[in-house]
PDB file of C-alpha atoms in Angstrom:
ATOM      1  CA  MET A   1      33.058 127.258   7.321  1.00  0.00           C
ATOM      2  CA  SER A   2      36.556 125.973   8.322  1.00  0.00           C
ATOM      3  CA  SER A   3      39.252 124.602   5.887  1.00  0.00           C
ATOM      4  CA  THR A   4      38.960 121.078   7.582  1.00  0.00           C
ATOM      5  CA  THR A   5      35.450 120.616   6.279  1.00  0.00           C
ATOM      6  CA  ARG A   6      36.340 121.619   2.579  1.00  0.00           C
ATOM      7  CA  PRO A   7      37.790 119.290   0.243  1.00  0.00           C
ATOM      8  CA  VAL A   8      41.690 119.652  -0.579  1.00  0.00           C
ATOM      9  CA  VAL A   9      43.120 118.282  -3.843  1.00  0.00           C
ATOM     10  CA  PHE A  10      46.513 118.334  -5.273  1.00  0.00           C
ATOM     11  CA  MET A  11      48.125 118.166  -8.568  1.00  0.00           C
ATOM     12  CA  ASP A  12      51.837 117.221  -9.272  1.00  0.00           C
ATOM     13  CA  ILE A  13      53.335 119.246 -12.065  1.00  0.00           C
ATOM     14  CA  ASN A  14      56.089 118.606 -14.387  1.00  0.00           C
ATOM     15  CA  ILE A  15      57.819 121.354 -16.497  1.00  0.00           C
ATOM     16  CA  GLY A  16      59.351 119.596 -19.538  1.00  0.00           C
ATOM     17  CA  GLU A  17      60.470 116.342 -17.930  1.00  0.00           C
ATOM     18  CA  THR A  18      61.444 118.095 -14.382  1.00  0.00           C
ATOM     19  CA  PRO A  19      59.270 117.919 -11.522  1.00  0.00           C
ATOM     20  CA  ALA A  20      58.195 121.367 -10.524  1.00  0.00           C
ATOM     21  CA  GLY A  21      56.200 120.658  -7.340  1.00  0.00           C
ATOM     22  CA  ARG A  22      52.793 120.107  -6.007  1.00  0.00           C
ATOM     23  CA  LEU A  23      49.912 122.324  -6.048  1.00  0.00           C
ATOM     24  CA  LYS A  24      47.527 121.840  -3.130  1.00  0.00           C
ATOM     25  CA  MET A  25      44.226 123.354  -3.229  1.00  0.00           C
ATOM     26  CA  GLU A  26      41.083 123.874  -0.882  1.00  0.00           C
ATOM     27  CA  LEU A  27      37.726 123.808  -2.705  1.00  0.00           C
ATOM     28  CA  PHE A  28      35.056 125.970  -1.633  1.00  0.00           C
ATOM     29  CA  SER A  29      32.462 123.471  -1.491  1.00  0.00           C
ATOM     30  CA  ASP A  30      30.393 125.507   0.842  1.00  0.00           C
ATOM     31  CA  ILE A  31      30.141 128.437  -1.659  1.00  0.00           C
ATOM     32  CA  VAL A  32      29.877 126.549  -5.031  1.00  0.00           C
ATOM     33  CA  PRO A  33      29.129 122.882  -4.243  1.00  0.00           C
ATOM     34  CA  LYS A  34      28.592 121.714  -7.921  1.00  0.00           C
ATOM     35  CA  THR A  35      31.495 123.304  -9.378  1.00  0.00           C
ATOM     36  CA  ALA A  36      33.853 122.171  -6.429  1.00  0.00           C
ATOM     37  CA  GLU A  37      32.590 118.562  -6.826  1.00  0.00           C
ATOM     38  CA  ASN A  38      33.000 118.549 -10.395  1.00  0.00           C
ATOM     39  CA  PHE A  39      36.811 119.684 -10.137  1.00  0.00           C
ATOM     40  CA  ARG A  40      37.506 117.135  -7.173  1.00  0.00           C
ATOM     41  CA  GLN A  41      36.038 114.244  -8.983  1.00  0.00           C
ATOM     42  CA  LEU A  42      38.232 115.125 -12.000  1.00  0.00           C
ATOM     43  CA  CYS A  43      41.368 115.332  -9.751  1.00  0.00           C
ATOM     44  CA  THR A  44      40.582 111.897  -8.549  1.00  0.00           C
ATOM     45  CA  GLY A  45      39.550 110.149 -11.565  1.00  0.00           C
ATOM     46  CA  GLU A  46      36.466 108.770  -9.879  1.00  0.00           C
ATOM     47  CA  PHE A  47      33.963 109.777 -12.548  1.00  0.00           C
ATOM     48  CA  ARG A  48      34.228 107.114 -15.250  1.00  0.00           C
ATOM     49  CA  VAL A  49      32.705 106.761 -18.751  1.00  0.00           C
ATOM     50  CA  ASN A  50      33.147 103.013 -19.951  1.00  0.00           C
ATOM     51  CA  SER A  51      35.004 102.092 -16.846  1.00  0.00           C
ATOM     52  CA  ARG A  52      37.783 104.420 -17.603  1.00  0.00           C
ATOM     53  CA  PRO A  53      38.550 107.103 -15.142  1.00  0.00           C
ATOM     54  CA  GLN A  54      38.115 110.945 -16.641  1.00  0.00           C
ATOM     55  CA  GLY A  55      40.172 113.503 -15.126  1.00  0.00           C
ATOM     56  CA  TYR A  56      43.234 115.838 -15.086  1.00  0.00           C
ATOM     57  CA  LYS A  57      45.983 113.216 -14.548  1.00  0.00           C
ATOM     58  CA  ASN A  58      48.403 113.721 -17.686  1.00  0.00           C
ATOM     59  CA  ALA A  59      46.519 116.706 -18.698  1.00  0.00           C
ATOM     60  CA  THR A  60      48.583 119.910 -19.392  1.00  0.00           C
ATOM     61  CA  PHE A  61      48.416 123.621 -19.067  1.00  0.00           C
ATOM     62  CA  HIS A  62      47.835 124.909 -22.311  1.00  0.00           C
ATOM     63  CA  ARG A  63      48.019 128.603 -21.932  1.00  0.00           C
ATOM     64  CA  VAL A  64      49.856 131.219 -19.532  1.00  0.00           C
ATOM     65  CA  TYR A  65      48.104 134.341 -20.393  1.00  0.00           C
ATOM     66  CA  ALA A  66      49.609 137.742 -20.264  1.00  0.00           C
ATOM     67  CA  ASN A  67      47.472 140.363 -19.247  1.00  0.00           C
ATOM     68  CA  PRO A  68      46.254 142.197 -22.207  1.00  0.00           C
ATOM     69  CA  LEU A  69      45.043 145.470 -20.295  1.00  0.00           C
ATOM     70  CA  PHE A  70      47.978 145.978 -18.001  1.00  0.00           C
ATOM     71  CA  SER A  71      50.991 143.895 -19.730  1.00  0.00           C
ATOM     72  CA  TRP A  72      53.322 146.564 -18.701  1.00  0.00           C
ATOM     73  CA  ARG A  73      52.182 146.238 -15.097  1.00  0.00           C
ATOM     74  CA  VAL A  74      51.389 142.627 -14.511  1.00  0.00           C
ATOM     75  CA  PRO A  75      53.108 140.498 -17.035  1.00  0.00           C
ATOM     76  CA  LYS A  76      50.911 137.203 -16.514  1.00  0.00           C
ATOM     77  CA  PHE A  77      47.611 136.749 -14.680  1.00  0.00           C
ATOM     78  CA  MET A  78      46.537 132.996 -15.182  1.00  0.00           C
ATOM     79  CA  CYS A  79      47.645 129.759 -15.733  1.00  0.00           C
ATOM     80  CA  GLN A  80      44.827 127.784 -17.650  1.00  0.00           C
ATOM     81  CA  GLY A  81      44.656 124.020 -17.839  1.00  0.00           C
ATOM     82  CA  GLY A  82      42.322 121.031 -17.654  1.00  0.00           C
ATOM     83  CA  ASP A  83      41.414 120.287 -21.186  1.00  0.00           C
ATOM     84  CA  PHE A  84      42.150 116.466 -20.907  1.00  0.00           C
ATOM     85  CA  LEU A  85      39.982 115.893 -24.200  1.00  0.00           C
ATOM     86  CA  LYS A  86      41.923 117.893 -26.819  1.00  0.00           C
ATOM     87  CA  GLY A  87      44.831 119.648 -24.659  1.00  0.00           C
ATOM     88  CA  ASP A  88      44.429 123.045 -26.700  1.00  0.00           C
ATOM     89  CA  GLY A  89      41.590 124.746 -24.832  1.00  0.00           C
ATOM     90  CA  THR A  90      38.645 123.413 -27.225  1.00  0.00           C
ATOM     91  CA  GLY A  91      37.587 120.446 -25.007  1.00  0.00           C
ATOM     92  CA  SER A  92      34.870 120.413 -22.494  1.00  0.00           C
ATOM     93  CA  PHE A  93      33.471 117.848 -20.328  1.00  0.00           C
ATOM     94  CA  SER A  94      31.860 117.837 -16.807  1.00  0.00           C
ATOM     95  CA  ILE A  95      30.455 115.144 -14.314  1.00  0.00           C
ATOM     96  CA  TYR A  96      27.097 116.944 -15.196  1.00  0.00           C
ATOM     97  CA  GLY A  97      27.561 116.557 -19.030  1.00  0.00           C
ATOM     98  CA  ASP A  98      29.241 118.509 -21.575  1.00  0.00           C
ATOM     99  CA  ASP A  99      29.069 121.527 -19.402  1.00  0.00           C
ATOM    100  CA  PHE A 100      27.200 123.178 -16.754  1.00  0.00           C
ATOM    101  CA  PRO A 101      25.788 126.696 -15.396  1.00  0.00           C
ATOM    102  CA  ASP A 102      27.649 129.146 -13.395  1.00  0.00           C
ATOM    103  CA  GLU A 103      26.640 128.610  -9.632  1.00  0.00           C
ATOM    104  CA  ASN A 104      27.468 132.051  -8.335  1.00  0.00           C
ATOM    105  CA  PHE A 105      29.948 134.986  -8.648  1.00  0.00           C
ATOM    106  CA  GLN A 106      30.152 135.187  -4.696  1.00  0.00           C
ATOM    107  CA  GLU A 107      34.152 134.998  -4.674  1.00  0.00           C
ATOM    108  CA  LYS A 108      36.085 137.487  -6.656  1.00  0.00           C
ATOM    109  CA  HIS A 109      39.491 137.275  -8.424  1.00  0.00           C
ATOM    110  CA  THR A 110      41.278 139.276  -5.806  1.00  0.00           C
ATOM    111  CA  GLY A 111      44.773 138.071  -5.876  1.00  0.00           C
ATOM    112  CA  PRO A 112      47.240 135.106  -6.858  1.00  0.00           C
ATOM    113  CA  GLY A 113      46.300 131.708  -6.345  1.00  0.00           C
ATOM    114  CA  LEU A 114      42.544 131.666  -6.853  1.00  0.00           C
ATOM    115  CA  LEU A 115      41.177 128.560  -8.827  1.00  0.00           C
ATOM    116  CA  SER A 116      38.350 129.481 -11.347  1.00  0.00           C
ATOM    117  CA  MET A 117      36.489 128.050 -14.016  1.00  0.00           C
ATOM    118  CA  ALA A 118      37.449 128.742 -17.698  1.00  0.00           C
ATOM    119  CA  ASN A 119      34.623 129.053 -20.135  1.00  0.00           C
ATOM    120  CA  SER A 120      33.390 130.189 -23.563  1.00  0.00           C
ATOM    121  CA  GLY A 121      30.518 132.384 -22.184  1.00  0.00           C
ATOM    122  CA  PRO A 122      28.012 132.326 -19.527  1.00  0.00           C
ATOM    123  CA  ASN A 123      27.004 128.690 -18.198  1.00  0.00           C
ATOM    124  CA  THR A 124      29.618 126.854 -20.174  1.00  0.00           C
ATOM    125  CA  ASN A 125      31.585 125.578 -17.350  1.00  0.00           C
ATOM    126  CA  GLY A 126      33.305 122.170 -18.109  1.00  0.00           C
ATOM    127  CA  CYS A 127      36.785 120.683 -17.358  1.00  0.00           C
ATOM    128  CA  GLN A 128      39.113 123.745 -18.032  1.00  0.00           C
ATOM    129  CA  PHE A 129      40.254 125.831 -15.083  1.00  0.00           C
ATOM    130  CA  PHE A 130      42.634 128.642 -14.415  1.00  0.00           C
ATOM    131  CA  ILE A 131      44.858 129.687 -11.380  1.00  0.00           C
ATOM    132  CA  THR A 132      45.284 133.447 -11.334  1.00  0.00           C
ATOM    133  CA  THR A 133      48.812 134.851 -10.604  1.00  0.00           C
ATOM    134  CA  ALA A 134      47.758 138.345  -9.803  1.00  0.00           C
ATOM    135  CA  ALA A 135      44.355 140.040  -9.163  1.00  0.00           C
ATOM    136  CA  CYS A 136      42.104 140.223 -12.270  1.00  0.00           C
ATOM    137  CA  ASP A 137      38.960 141.920 -11.155  1.00  0.00           C
ATOM    138  CA  PHE A 138      37.926 142.097 -15.046  1.00  0.00           C
ATOM    139  CA  LEU A 139      36.952 138.348 -14.595  1.00  0.00           C
ATOM    140  CA  ASP A 140      34.695 138.967 -11.658  1.00  0.00           C
ATOM    141  CA  GLY A 141      30.906 138.033 -12.917  1.00  0.00           C
ATOM    142  CA  LYS A 142      32.163 136.104 -15.923  1.00  0.00           C
ATOM    143  CA  HIS A 143      34.050 133.110 -14.264  1.00  0.00           C
ATOM    144  CA  VAL A 144      33.220 131.179 -11.040  1.00  0.00           C
ATOM    145  CA  VAL A 145      35.978 131.131  -8.586  1.00  0.00           C
ATOM    146  CA  PHE A 146      35.772 127.815  -6.684  1.00  0.00           C
ATOM    147  CA  GLY A 147      39.064 127.474  -4.721  1.00  0.00           C
ATOM    148  CA  LYS A 148      42.428 128.677  -3.777  1.00  0.00           C
ATOM    149  CA  VAL A 149      45.923 127.469  -3.587  1.00  0.00           C
ATOM    150  CA  ILE A 150      46.926 126.821  -0.081  1.00  0.00           C
ATOM    151  CA  ASP A 151      50.130 125.194  -0.686  1.00  0.00           C
ATOM    152  CA  GLY A 152      52.538 125.461  -3.823  1.00  0.00           C
ATOM    153  CA  MET A 153      52.602 129.018  -4.777  1.00  0.00           C
ATOM    154  CA  LEU A 154      56.283 128.645  -5.701  1.00  0.00           C
ATOM    155  CA  THR A 155      54.948 125.578  -8.240  1.00  0.00           C
ATOM    156  CA  LEU A 156      52.348 128.159  -9.610  1.00  0.00           C
ATOM    157  CA  ARG A 157      55.173 130.843  -9.949  1.00  0.00           C
ATOM    158  CA  LYS A 158      57.401 128.337 -12.027  1.00  0.00           C
ATOM    159  CA  ILE A 159      54.359 127.558 -14.367  1.00  0.00           C
ATOM    160  CA  GLU A 160      53.983 131.234 -14.781  1.00  0.00           C
ATOM    161  CA  ASN A 161      57.616 131.834 -15.813  1.00  0.00           C
ATOM    162  CA  VAL A 162      57.596 129.119 -18.546  1.00  0.00           C
ATOM    163  CA  ALA A 163      58.443 130.928 -21.945  1.00  0.00           C
ATOM    164  CA  THR A 164      55.286 131.082 -24.071  1.00  0.00           C
ATOM    165  CA  GLY A 165      54.830 131.047 -27.826  1.00  0.00           C
ATOM    166  CA  PRO A 166      51.803 131.558 -29.905  1.00  0.00           C
ATOM    167  CA  ASN A 167      48.362 131.750 -28.354  1.00  0.00           C
ATOM    168  CA  ASN A 168      50.299 132.148 -24.913  1.00  0.00           C
ATOM    169  CA  ARG A 169      51.020 128.179 -25.140  1.00  0.00           C
ATOM    170  CA  PRO A 170      53.840 127.120 -22.904  1.00  0.00           C
ATOM    171  CA  LYS A 171      57.267 126.235 -24.946  1.00  0.00           C
ATOM    172  CA  LEU A 172      57.605 123.431 -22.737  1.00  0.00           C
ATOM    173  CA  VAL A 173      54.830 120.939 -21.795  1.00  0.00           C
ATOM    174  CA  VAL A 174      53.355 121.795 -18.313  1.00  0.00           C
ATOM    175  CA  LYS A 175      51.877 118.428 -17.398  1.00  0.00           C
ATOM    176  CA  ILE A 176      49.770 117.457 -14.344  1.00  0.00           C
ATOM    177  CA  THR A 177      51.742 113.944 -13.711  1.00  0.00           C
ATOM    178  CA  GLU A 178      49.371 112.884 -10.690  1.00  0.00           C
ATOM    179  CA  CYS A 179      46.461 114.566  -8.843  1.00  0.00           C
ATOM    180  CA  GLY A 180      43.903 113.466  -6.261  1.00  0.00           C
ATOM    181  CA  GLU A 181      42.315 114.330  -2.977  1.00  0.00           C
ATOM    182  CA  MET A 182      44.352 114.733   0.356  1.00  0.00           C
TER     183      MET A 182
END
């Protein structure tokens, strides 16, 4: 399917108070339609609870992970965010309820810039996601890949390079200041 028929969403990122740039992402709606739609609606804020938009605007990237298996070779392997409920990786929400099942594992974690669902085990997808900064095949079959960065890899590298403290939490706030659909 051509990229013109797949949804394209964006996130404007601040690191601290400084604008870092925009991530522009194509969603694989033809491969994982439910997962792509959940993410799209959380980017646009069109899903509402009690008339209040739910979504990623003002959410943070709460973890920038070092690769535990190959930390000497690949210093970081993902930037995780999207917990707009608690901001610490413990919140879960989806347009389908608290969480929803894995659709499939057709796409693999083959390199940087892939958008994938963060979860706490099988069939526990919600609002949290991560973007790969390196190939990480050890995540294949465990996390649903549902999109890719099509513009903004420099912005992703800026997030990746933020110093981290305990629990891989960035020492500067990495915030999604604006998001939506192109």
